[in-house]
Coordinates of C-alpha atoms and ligand atoms in Angstrom, one line a residue:
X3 CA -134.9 -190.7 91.6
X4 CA -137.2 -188.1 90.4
X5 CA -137.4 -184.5 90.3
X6 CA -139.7 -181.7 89.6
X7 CA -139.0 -179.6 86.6
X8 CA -139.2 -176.5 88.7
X9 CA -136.5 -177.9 90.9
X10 CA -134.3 -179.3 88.1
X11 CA -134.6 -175.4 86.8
X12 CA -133.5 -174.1 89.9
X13 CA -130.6 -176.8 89.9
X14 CA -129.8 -175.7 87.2
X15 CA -129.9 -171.8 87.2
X16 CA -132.4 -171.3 84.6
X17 CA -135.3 -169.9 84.7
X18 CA -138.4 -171.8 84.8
X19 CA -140.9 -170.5 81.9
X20 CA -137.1 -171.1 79.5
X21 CA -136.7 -174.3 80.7
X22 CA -140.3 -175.6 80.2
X23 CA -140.2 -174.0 77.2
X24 CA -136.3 -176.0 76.0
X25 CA -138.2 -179.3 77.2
X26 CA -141.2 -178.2 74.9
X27 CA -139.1 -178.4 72.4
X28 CA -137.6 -181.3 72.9
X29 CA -140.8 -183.0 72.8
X30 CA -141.6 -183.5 76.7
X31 CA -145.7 -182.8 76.1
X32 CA -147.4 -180.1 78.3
X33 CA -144.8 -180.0 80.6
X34 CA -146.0 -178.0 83.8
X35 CA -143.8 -176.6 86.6
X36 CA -144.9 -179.7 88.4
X37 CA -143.9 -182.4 85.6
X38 CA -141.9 -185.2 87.4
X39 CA -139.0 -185.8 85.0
X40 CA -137.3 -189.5 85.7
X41 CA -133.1 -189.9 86.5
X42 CA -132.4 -190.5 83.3
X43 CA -134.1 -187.6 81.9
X44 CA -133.0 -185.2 84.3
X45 CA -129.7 -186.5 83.9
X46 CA -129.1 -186.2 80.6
X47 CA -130.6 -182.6 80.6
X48 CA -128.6 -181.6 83.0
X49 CA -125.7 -182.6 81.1
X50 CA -126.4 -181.1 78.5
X51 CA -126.4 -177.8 80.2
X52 CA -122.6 -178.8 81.2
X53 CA -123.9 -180.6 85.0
X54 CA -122.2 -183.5 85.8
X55 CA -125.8 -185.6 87.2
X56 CA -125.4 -187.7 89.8
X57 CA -126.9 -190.4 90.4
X58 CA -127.8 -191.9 93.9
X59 CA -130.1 -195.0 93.1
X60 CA -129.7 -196.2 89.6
X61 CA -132.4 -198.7 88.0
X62 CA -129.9 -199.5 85.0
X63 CA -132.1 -200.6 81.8
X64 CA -129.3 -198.9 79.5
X65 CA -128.7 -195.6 80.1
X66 CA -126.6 -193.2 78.0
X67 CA -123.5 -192.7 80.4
X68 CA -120.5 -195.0 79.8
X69 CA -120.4 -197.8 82.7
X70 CA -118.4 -196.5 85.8
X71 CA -115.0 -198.3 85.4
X72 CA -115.2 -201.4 87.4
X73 CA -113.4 -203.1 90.6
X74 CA -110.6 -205.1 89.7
X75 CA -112.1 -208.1 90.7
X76 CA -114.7 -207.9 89.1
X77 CA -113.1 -206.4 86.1
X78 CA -110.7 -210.3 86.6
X79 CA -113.5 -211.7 85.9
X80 CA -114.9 -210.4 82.4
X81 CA -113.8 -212.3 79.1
X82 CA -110.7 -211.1 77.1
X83 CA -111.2 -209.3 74.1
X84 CA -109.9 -209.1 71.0
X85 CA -106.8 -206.2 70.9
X86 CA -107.2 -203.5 68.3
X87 CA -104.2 -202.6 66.6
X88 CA -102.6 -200.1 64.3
X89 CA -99.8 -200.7 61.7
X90 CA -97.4 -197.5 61.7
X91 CA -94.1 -197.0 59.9
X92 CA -92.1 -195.3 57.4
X93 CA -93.2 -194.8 53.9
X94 CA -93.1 -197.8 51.9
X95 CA -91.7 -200.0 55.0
X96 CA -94.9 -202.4 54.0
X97 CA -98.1 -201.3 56.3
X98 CA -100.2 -201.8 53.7
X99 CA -98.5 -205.1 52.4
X100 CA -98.7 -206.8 56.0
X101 CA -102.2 -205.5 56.3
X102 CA -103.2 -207.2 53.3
X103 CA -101.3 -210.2 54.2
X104 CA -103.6 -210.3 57.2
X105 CA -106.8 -209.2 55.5
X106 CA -106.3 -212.2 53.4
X107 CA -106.5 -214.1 56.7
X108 CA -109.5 -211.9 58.0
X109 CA -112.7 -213.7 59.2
X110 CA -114.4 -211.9 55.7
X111 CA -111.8 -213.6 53.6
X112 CA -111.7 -217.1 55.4
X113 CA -115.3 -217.7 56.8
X114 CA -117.4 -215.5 54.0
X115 CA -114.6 -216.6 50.6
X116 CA -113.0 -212.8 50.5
X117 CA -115.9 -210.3 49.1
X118 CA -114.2 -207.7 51.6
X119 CA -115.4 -204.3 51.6
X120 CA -113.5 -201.6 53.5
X121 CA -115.3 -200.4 56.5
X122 CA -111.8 -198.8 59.1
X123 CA -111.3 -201.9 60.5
X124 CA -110.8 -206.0 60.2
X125 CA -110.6 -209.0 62.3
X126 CA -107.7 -211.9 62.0
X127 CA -109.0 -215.4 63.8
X128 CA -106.3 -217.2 65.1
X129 CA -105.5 -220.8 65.4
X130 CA -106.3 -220.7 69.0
X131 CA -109.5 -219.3 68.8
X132 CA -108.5 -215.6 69.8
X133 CA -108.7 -212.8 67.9
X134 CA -106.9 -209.3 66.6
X135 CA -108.7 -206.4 64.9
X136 CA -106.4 -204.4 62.8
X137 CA -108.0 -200.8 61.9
X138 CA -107.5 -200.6 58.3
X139 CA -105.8 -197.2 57.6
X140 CA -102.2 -197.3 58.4
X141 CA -100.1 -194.5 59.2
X142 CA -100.2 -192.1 61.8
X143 CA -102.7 -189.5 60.6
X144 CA -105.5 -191.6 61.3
X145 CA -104.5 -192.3 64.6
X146 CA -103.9 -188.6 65.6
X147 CA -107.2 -187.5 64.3
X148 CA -109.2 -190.0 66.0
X149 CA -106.5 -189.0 69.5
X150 CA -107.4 -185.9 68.7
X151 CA -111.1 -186.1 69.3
X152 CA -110.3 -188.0 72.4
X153 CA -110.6 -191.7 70.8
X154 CA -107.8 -193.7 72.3
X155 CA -109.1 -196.5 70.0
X156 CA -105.8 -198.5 69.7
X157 CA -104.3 -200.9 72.5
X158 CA -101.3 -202.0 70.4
X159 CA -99.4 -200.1 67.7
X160 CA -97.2 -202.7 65.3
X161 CA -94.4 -200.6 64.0
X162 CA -92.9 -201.1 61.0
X163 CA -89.5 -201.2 60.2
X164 CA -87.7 -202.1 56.8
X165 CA -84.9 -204.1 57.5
X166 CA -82.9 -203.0 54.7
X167 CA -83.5 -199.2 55.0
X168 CA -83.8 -199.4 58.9
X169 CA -85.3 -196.3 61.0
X170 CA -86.2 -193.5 58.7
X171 CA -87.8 -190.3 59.7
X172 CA -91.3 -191.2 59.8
X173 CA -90.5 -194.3 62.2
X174 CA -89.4 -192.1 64.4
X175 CA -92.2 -189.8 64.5
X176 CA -94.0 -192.8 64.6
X177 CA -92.5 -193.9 67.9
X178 CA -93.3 -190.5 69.3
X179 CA -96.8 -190.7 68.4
X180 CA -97.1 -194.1 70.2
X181 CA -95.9 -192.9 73.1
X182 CA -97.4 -189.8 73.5
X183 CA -100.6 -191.3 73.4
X184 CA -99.1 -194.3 75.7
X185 CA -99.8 -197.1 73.6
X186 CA -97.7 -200.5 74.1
X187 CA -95.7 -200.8 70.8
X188 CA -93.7 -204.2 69.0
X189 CA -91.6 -204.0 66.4
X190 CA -91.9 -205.7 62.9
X191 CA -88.6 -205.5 60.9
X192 CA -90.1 -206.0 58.0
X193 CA -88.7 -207.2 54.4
X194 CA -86.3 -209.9 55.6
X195 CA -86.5 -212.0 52.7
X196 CA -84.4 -208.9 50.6
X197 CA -80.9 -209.7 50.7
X198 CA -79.9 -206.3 52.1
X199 CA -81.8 -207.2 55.0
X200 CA -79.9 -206.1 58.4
X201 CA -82.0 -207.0 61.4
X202 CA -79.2 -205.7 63.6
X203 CA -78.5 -202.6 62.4
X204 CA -82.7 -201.8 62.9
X205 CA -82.7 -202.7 66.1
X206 CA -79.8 -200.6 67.6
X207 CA -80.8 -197.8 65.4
X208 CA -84.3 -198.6 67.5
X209 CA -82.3 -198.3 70.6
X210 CA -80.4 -194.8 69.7
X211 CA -84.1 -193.7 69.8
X212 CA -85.2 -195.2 72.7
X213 CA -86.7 -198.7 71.6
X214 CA -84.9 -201.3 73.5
X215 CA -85.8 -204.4 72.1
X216 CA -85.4 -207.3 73.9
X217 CA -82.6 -209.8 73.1
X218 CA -80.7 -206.3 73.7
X219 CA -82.0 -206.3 77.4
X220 CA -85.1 -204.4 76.6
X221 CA -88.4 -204.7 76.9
X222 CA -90.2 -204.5 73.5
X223 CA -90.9 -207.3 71.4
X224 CA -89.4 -207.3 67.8
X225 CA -90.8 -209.9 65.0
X226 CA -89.0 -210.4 62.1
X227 CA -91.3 -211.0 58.8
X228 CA -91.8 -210.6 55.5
X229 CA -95.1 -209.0 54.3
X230 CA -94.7 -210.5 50.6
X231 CA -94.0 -214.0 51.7
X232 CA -95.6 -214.2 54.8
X233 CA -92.9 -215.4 56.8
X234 CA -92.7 -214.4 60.3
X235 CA -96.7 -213.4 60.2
X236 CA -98.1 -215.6 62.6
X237 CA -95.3 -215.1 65.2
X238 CA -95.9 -211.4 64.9
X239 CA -99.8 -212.3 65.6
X240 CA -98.9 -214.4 68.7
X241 CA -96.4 -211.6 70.1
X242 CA -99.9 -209.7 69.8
X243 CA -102.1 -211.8 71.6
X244 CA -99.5 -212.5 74.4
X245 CA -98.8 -208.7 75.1
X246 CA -102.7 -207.8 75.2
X247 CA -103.0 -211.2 77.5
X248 CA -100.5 -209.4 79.6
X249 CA -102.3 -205.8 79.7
X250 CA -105.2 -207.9 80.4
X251 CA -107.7 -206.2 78.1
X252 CA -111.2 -207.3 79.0
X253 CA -114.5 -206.1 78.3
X254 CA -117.9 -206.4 79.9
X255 CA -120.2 -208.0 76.6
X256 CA -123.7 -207.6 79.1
X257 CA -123.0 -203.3 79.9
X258 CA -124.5 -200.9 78.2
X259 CA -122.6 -200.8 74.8
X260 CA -120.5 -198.3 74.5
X261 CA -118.1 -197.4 71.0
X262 CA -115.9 -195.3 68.9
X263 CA -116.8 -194.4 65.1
X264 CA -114.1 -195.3 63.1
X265 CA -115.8 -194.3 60.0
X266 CA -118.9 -192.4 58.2
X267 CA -119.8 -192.6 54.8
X268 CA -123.4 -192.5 53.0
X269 CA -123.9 -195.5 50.5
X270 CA -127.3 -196.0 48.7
X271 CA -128.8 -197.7 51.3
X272 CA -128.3 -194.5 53.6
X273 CA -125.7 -193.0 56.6
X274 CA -123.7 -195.6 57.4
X275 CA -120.5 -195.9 59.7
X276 CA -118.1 -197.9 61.3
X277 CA -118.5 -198.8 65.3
X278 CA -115.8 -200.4 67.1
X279 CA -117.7 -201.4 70.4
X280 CA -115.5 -201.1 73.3
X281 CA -118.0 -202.7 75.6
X282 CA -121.4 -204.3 75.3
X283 CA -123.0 -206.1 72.9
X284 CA -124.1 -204.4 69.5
X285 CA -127.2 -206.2 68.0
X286 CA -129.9 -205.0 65.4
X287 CA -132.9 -203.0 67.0
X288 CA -130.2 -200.9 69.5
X289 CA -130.4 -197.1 69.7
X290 CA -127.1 -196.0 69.3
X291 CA -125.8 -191.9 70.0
X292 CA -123.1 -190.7 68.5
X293 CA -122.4 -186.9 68.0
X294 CA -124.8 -184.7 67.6
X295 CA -126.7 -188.4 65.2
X296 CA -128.9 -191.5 66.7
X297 CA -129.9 -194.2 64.9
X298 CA -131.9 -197.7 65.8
X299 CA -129.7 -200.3 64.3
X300 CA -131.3 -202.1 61.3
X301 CA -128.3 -203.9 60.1
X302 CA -125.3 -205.1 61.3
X303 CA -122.3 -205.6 58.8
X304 CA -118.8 -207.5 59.2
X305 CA -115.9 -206.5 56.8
X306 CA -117.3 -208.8 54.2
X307 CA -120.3 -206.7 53.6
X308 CA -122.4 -210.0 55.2
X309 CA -125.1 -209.2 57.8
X310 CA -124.4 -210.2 61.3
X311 CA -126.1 -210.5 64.3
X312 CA -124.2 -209.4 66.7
X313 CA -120.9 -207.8 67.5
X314 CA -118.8 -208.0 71.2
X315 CA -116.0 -205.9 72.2
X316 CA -112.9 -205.3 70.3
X317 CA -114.6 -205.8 66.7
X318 CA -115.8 -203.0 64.7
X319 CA -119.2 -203.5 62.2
X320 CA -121.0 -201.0 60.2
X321 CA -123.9 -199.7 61.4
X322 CA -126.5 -198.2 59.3
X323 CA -130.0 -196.1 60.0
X324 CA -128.3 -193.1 61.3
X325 CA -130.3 -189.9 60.8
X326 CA -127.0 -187.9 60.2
X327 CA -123.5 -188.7 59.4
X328 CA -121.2 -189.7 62.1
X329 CA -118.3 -188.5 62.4
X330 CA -114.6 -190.7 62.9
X331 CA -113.8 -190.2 66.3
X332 CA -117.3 -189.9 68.0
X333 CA -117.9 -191.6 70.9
X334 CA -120.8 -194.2 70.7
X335 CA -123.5 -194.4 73.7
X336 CA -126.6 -197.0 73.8
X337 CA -129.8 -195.1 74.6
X338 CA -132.0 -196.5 76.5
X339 CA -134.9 -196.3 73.7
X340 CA -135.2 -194.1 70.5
X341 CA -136.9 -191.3 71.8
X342 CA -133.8 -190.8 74.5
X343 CA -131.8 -191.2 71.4
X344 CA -133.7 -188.8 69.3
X345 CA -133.7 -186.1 72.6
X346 CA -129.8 -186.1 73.5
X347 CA -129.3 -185.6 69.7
X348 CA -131.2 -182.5 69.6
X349 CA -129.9 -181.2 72.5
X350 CA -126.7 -181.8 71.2
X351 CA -126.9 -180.6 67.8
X352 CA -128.4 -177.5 69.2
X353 CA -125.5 -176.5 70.8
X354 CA -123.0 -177.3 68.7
X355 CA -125.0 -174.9 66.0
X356 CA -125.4 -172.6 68.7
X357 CA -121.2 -172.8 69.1
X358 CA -120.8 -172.7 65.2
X359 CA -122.5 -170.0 64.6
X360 CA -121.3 -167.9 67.2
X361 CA -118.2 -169.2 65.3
X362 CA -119.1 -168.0 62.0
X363 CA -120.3 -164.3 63.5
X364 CA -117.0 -163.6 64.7
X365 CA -115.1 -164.7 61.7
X366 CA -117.8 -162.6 59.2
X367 CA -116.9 -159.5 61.8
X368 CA -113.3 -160.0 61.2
X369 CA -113.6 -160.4 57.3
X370 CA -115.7 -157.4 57.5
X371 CA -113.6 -154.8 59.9
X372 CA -110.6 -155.8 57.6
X373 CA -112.2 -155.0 54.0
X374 CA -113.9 -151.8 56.4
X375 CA -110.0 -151.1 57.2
X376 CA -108.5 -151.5 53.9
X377 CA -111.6 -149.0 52.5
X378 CA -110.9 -146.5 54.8
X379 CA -107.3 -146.4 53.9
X380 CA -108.1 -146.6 50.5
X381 CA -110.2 -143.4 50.2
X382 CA -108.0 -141.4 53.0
X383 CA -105.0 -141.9 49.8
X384 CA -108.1 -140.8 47.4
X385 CA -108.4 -138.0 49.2
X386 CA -104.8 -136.7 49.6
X387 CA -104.4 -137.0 46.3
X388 CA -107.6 -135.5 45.4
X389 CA -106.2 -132.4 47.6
X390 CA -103.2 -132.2 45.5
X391 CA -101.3 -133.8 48.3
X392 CA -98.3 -136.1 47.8
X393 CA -99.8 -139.6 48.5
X394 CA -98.1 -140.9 51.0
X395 CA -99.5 -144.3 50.8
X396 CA -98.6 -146.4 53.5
X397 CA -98.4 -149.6 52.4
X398 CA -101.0 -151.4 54.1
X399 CA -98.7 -154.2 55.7
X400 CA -100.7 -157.1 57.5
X401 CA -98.8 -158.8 60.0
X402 CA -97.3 -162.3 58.6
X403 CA -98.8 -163.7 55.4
X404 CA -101.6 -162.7 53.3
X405 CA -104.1 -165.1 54.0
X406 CA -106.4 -166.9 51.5
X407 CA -109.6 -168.3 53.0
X408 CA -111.1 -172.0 52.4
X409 CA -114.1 -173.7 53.5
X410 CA -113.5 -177.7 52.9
X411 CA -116.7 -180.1 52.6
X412 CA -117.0 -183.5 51.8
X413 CA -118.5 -186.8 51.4
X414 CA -116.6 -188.5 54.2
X415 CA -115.1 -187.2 57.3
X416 CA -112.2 -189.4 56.1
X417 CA -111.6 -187.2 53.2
X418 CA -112.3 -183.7 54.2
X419 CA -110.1 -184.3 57.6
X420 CA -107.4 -185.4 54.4
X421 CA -108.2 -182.2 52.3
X422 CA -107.8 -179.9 55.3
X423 CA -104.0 -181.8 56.5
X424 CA -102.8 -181.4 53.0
X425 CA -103.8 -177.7 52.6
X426 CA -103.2 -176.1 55.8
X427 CA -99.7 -177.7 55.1
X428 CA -99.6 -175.1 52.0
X429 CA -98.4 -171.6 51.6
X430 CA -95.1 -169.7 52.3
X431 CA -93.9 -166.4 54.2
X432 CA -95.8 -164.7 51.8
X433 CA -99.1 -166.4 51.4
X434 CA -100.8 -169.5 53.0
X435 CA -103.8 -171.3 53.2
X436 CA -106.6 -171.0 56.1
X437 CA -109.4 -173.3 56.9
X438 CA -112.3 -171.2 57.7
X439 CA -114.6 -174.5 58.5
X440 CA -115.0 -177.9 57.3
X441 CA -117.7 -180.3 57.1
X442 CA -119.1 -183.4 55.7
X443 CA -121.7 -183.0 53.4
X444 CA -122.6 -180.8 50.3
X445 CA -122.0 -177.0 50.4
X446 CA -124.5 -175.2 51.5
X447 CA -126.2 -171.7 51.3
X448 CA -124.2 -170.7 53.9
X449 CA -121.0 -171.8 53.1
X450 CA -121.1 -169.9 50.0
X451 CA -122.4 -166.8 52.2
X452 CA -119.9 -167.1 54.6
X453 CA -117.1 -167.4 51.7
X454 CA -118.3 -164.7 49.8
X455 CA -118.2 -162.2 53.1
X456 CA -114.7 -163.4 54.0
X457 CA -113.6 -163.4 50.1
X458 CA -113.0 -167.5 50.3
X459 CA -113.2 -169.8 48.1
X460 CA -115.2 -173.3 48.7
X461 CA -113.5 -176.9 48.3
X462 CA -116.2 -179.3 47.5
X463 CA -114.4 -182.8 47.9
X464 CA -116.9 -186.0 46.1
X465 CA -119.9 -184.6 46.6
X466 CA -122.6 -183.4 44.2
X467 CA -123.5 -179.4 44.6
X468 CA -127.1 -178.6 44.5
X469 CA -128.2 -176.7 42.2
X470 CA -129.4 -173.4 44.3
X471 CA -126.6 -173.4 46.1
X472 CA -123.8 -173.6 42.6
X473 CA -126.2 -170.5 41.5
X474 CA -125.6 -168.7 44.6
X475 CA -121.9 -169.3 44.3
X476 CA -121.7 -167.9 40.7
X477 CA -124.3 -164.9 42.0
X478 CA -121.9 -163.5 45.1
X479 CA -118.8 -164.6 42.6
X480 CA -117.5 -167.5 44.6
X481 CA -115.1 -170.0 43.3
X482 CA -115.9 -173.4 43.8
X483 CA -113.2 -176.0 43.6
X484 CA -114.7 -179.4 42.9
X485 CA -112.7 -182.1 42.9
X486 CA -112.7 -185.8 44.1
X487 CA -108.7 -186.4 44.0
X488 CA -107.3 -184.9 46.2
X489 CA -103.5 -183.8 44.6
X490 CA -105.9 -182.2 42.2
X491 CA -107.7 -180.0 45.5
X492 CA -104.1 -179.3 46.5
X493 CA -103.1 -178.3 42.7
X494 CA -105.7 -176.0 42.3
X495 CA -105.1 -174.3 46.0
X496 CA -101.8 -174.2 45.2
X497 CA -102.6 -172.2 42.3
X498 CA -104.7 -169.8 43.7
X499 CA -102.4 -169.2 46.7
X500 CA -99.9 -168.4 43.6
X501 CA -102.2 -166.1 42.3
X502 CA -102.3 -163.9 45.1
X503 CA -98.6 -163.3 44.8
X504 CA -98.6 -162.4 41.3
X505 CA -97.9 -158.5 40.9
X506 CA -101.5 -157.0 40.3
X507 CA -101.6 -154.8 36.6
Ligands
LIG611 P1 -96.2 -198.7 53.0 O1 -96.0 -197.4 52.3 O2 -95.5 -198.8 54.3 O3 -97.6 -199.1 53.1 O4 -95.5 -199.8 52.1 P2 -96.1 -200.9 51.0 O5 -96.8 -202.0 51.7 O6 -96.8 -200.2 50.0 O7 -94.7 -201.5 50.5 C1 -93.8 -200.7 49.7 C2 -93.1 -201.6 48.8 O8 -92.3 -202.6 49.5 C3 -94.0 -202.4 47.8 O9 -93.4 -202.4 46.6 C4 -94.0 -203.8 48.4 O10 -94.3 -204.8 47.5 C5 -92.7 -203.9 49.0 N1 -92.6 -204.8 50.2 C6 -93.4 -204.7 51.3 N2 -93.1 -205.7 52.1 C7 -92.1 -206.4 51.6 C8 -91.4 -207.6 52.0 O11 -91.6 -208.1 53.1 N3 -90.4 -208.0 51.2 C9 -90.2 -207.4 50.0 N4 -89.2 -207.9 49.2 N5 -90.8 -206.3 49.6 C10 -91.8 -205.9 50.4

């Protein structure tokens, strides 16, 4: 259960006077080659160095790894939890219509009369005491971002169809999203009330793309409703709870808790973001990781923007005190106290900034062997023609598309994972848009350094530029595009990209 520091170096490869020296810094005091370091410490060092720690005896008062997934009995014996869903479907099939329709039956609306602010994520009570959480942004982008970082956050994904415009391309896609990421699905033929309605025709155009629903022998549910009138809506709410009764989802409220971030955003009272606890209980006082951030809960806040006191599986809350902003798609581990909290964040911002910059090096090396390249060619056709040569200019032809270079910050990681979809969509043959790196937060020195060097541009997306850093910008000549709509952002990228194309006088 304990180990020497000496030995955990040697464990771990490194030398000794480097490793004493790392837990120095990570605020282990006077740490001598005999210091006795405790599990969990030596655990979560070693993971951070990329060991997987094992652990023979464990004296559990809340450590930092996610519970080991339990027996099946025991697992039968936990409480159900609510099933967190998300709407998908075709543009203007009614996600957003249905999801208000439910909001207005959230417990914010019903139990705290309606002041709802948005926070990723809501919870419907139901007649029989269960409940659903529905996570607040429709559509499928949201869902692949957060897949993307490895949150498989949804249990149940309602698809929506229109009944009288029936499966469209985006329902499709939809479908395909769903089940690569193996989520459960039911159908909601939406819009019935509309005369054109043709709940028919949706559902064998469903089964032509491999939904069988199942009064046509298949085995997914389909709900008719109608999101303006509310018709059909609590059936669609029961077909819910009785599919996630049937994949059985529990959760254990006594383990460690354990989460997903859902959302980040800074308000006046500080960092703030959205935690949809998987397992565990979340109450005020916790220490929470969740990136390379920690916080010690203060405040716990439902969709209503009212203070609660704690929150079980299956619901998210906002969570506030965090010393950074989290990101969507983090994973959310209890520390055991906040100095554990305050050392895995170190150690894990440290090596993400170790991994950015080397990031950054290699892509100022780049910018700078390509401008080093075009010079070169530049003053070899100087040259020729200073000898009285014939230039023979070879047309300095880059493979593929001239590139213009972007680095995207923002308030929100909502919003600058928005901005970077909608411009790395841009460009043509000719010319296109690249990313260079995004973050949330205000530009910084070295964005504008790293711009300048690759000859980018900066998108600053709702947040305010400080003032040293918009003087650096206009110093090294970069452009900043400051925006807080975003078909504005992808106006004035489109213009630029344009730009480049235009023959140069
Ligand atoms: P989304 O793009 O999928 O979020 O679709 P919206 O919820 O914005 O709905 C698109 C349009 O369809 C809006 O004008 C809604 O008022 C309308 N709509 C949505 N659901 C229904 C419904 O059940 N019946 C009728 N008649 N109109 C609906």
């Amino acid at each position: 259960e304990y180990i020497s520091v000496a030995n955990l170096a040697g464990a771990l490869r490194l030398r000794v006077e480097d490793f004493v020296h790392k837990l120095e810094e990570l605020g282990f005091e006077d740490v001598q080659n005999d210091h006795i370091l405790n599990a969990e410490h030596a655990g979560l060092i070693a993971q951070e160095y990329n060991f997987e720690p094992v652990f023979q005896a464990e004296e559990d008062d809340g450590d930092l790894y996610p519970a080991p997934a339990v027996e099946p009995e025991v697992y039968a014996e936990l409480p159900a939890r609510p099933p967190v869903v998300t709407i998908m479907g075709h543009v203007d099939h009614g996600k957003t219509t249905i999801l208000d329709y439910m909001r207005s039956t959230s417990v914010a609306a019903t139990e705290f009369g309606g002041i709802t602010q948005h926070i990723g994520a809501f919870s419907v009570p139901l007649a029989n005491g269960k409940k659903i959480t529905f996570l607040d942004t429709p559509g499928h982008s949201a869902f692949e971002t957060m897949r993307a970082r490895g949150a498989n956050v949804t249990d149940i994904v309602v698809l929506v169809v229109a009944a009288d415009d029936s499966v469209m391309p985006q329902t499709v896609e939809a479908i395909k999203h769903a089940q690569a990421a193996n989520v459960p699905m039911i159908v909601a033929i939406n819009k019935i009330d509309k005369p054109q309605a043709d709940i028919d025709a949706v559902k064998l155009d469903l089964g032509r793309h491999g939904i069988e629903i199942e009064d046509f022998g298949g085995d997914v549910q389909a709900i008719c409703v109608s999101g303006k009138t509310g018709q059909g809506i609590p059936e669609l709410e029961e077909a819910i709870t009785t599919l996630s009764e049937m994949l059985d989802h529990r959760a254990d409220p006594q383990a460690a808790v354990e989460g997903w971030v859902l959302e980040g955003t800074t308000k006046k009272s500080g960092r703030v973001a959205t935690v949809l606890v998987r397992s565990g209980t979340l109450r005020q006082g916790t220490a929470l990781v969740a990136g390379t951030t920690w916080t010690r809960v203060r405040s716990l806040r439902n969709e209503a923007g009212v203070v609660v006191e704690e929150v079980g599986p299956g619901v998210a809350v906002e969570v506030d005190g965090w010393r950074d902003q989290p990101i969507a798609g983090d994973e959310v581990l209890q520390a055991a106290h906040e100095q554990q909290a305050t050392s895995v964040s170190n150690l894990r911002t440290e090596k993400v900034e170790r991994e950015q910059m080397a990031r950054d090096m290699d892509a100022i090396n780049e910018s700078r062997r390509l401008e080093a390249d075009r010079r070169e060619a530049e003053e070899a056709a100087e040259k020729a023609v200073a000898n009285g040569e014939e230039a023979v200019v070879e047309e300095t032809k880059v493979a593929g598309p001239e590139v213009v270079s972007f680095i995207v910050k923002g308030d929100v990681s909502g919003s600058v994972e928005a901005v970077v979809d909608s411009i790395s969509a841009l460009g043509n043959g000719e010319v296109s848009a690249r990313i260079l790196r995004h973050g949330v937060g205000p530009p910084s020195e070295f964005d504008i350094s790293h711009a300048a060097d690759a000859q980018g541009h900066i998108i600053n997306f709702n947040t305010s530029i400080p003032n040293h850093v918009a003087k650096l910008a206009e110093e090294k000549g970069v452009k900043i595009l400051d925006s807080n709509i975003i078909y504005r952002v992808v106006e004035n990228v489109r213009d630029l990209l344009s730009e480049k194309l235009k023959p140069k006088v």
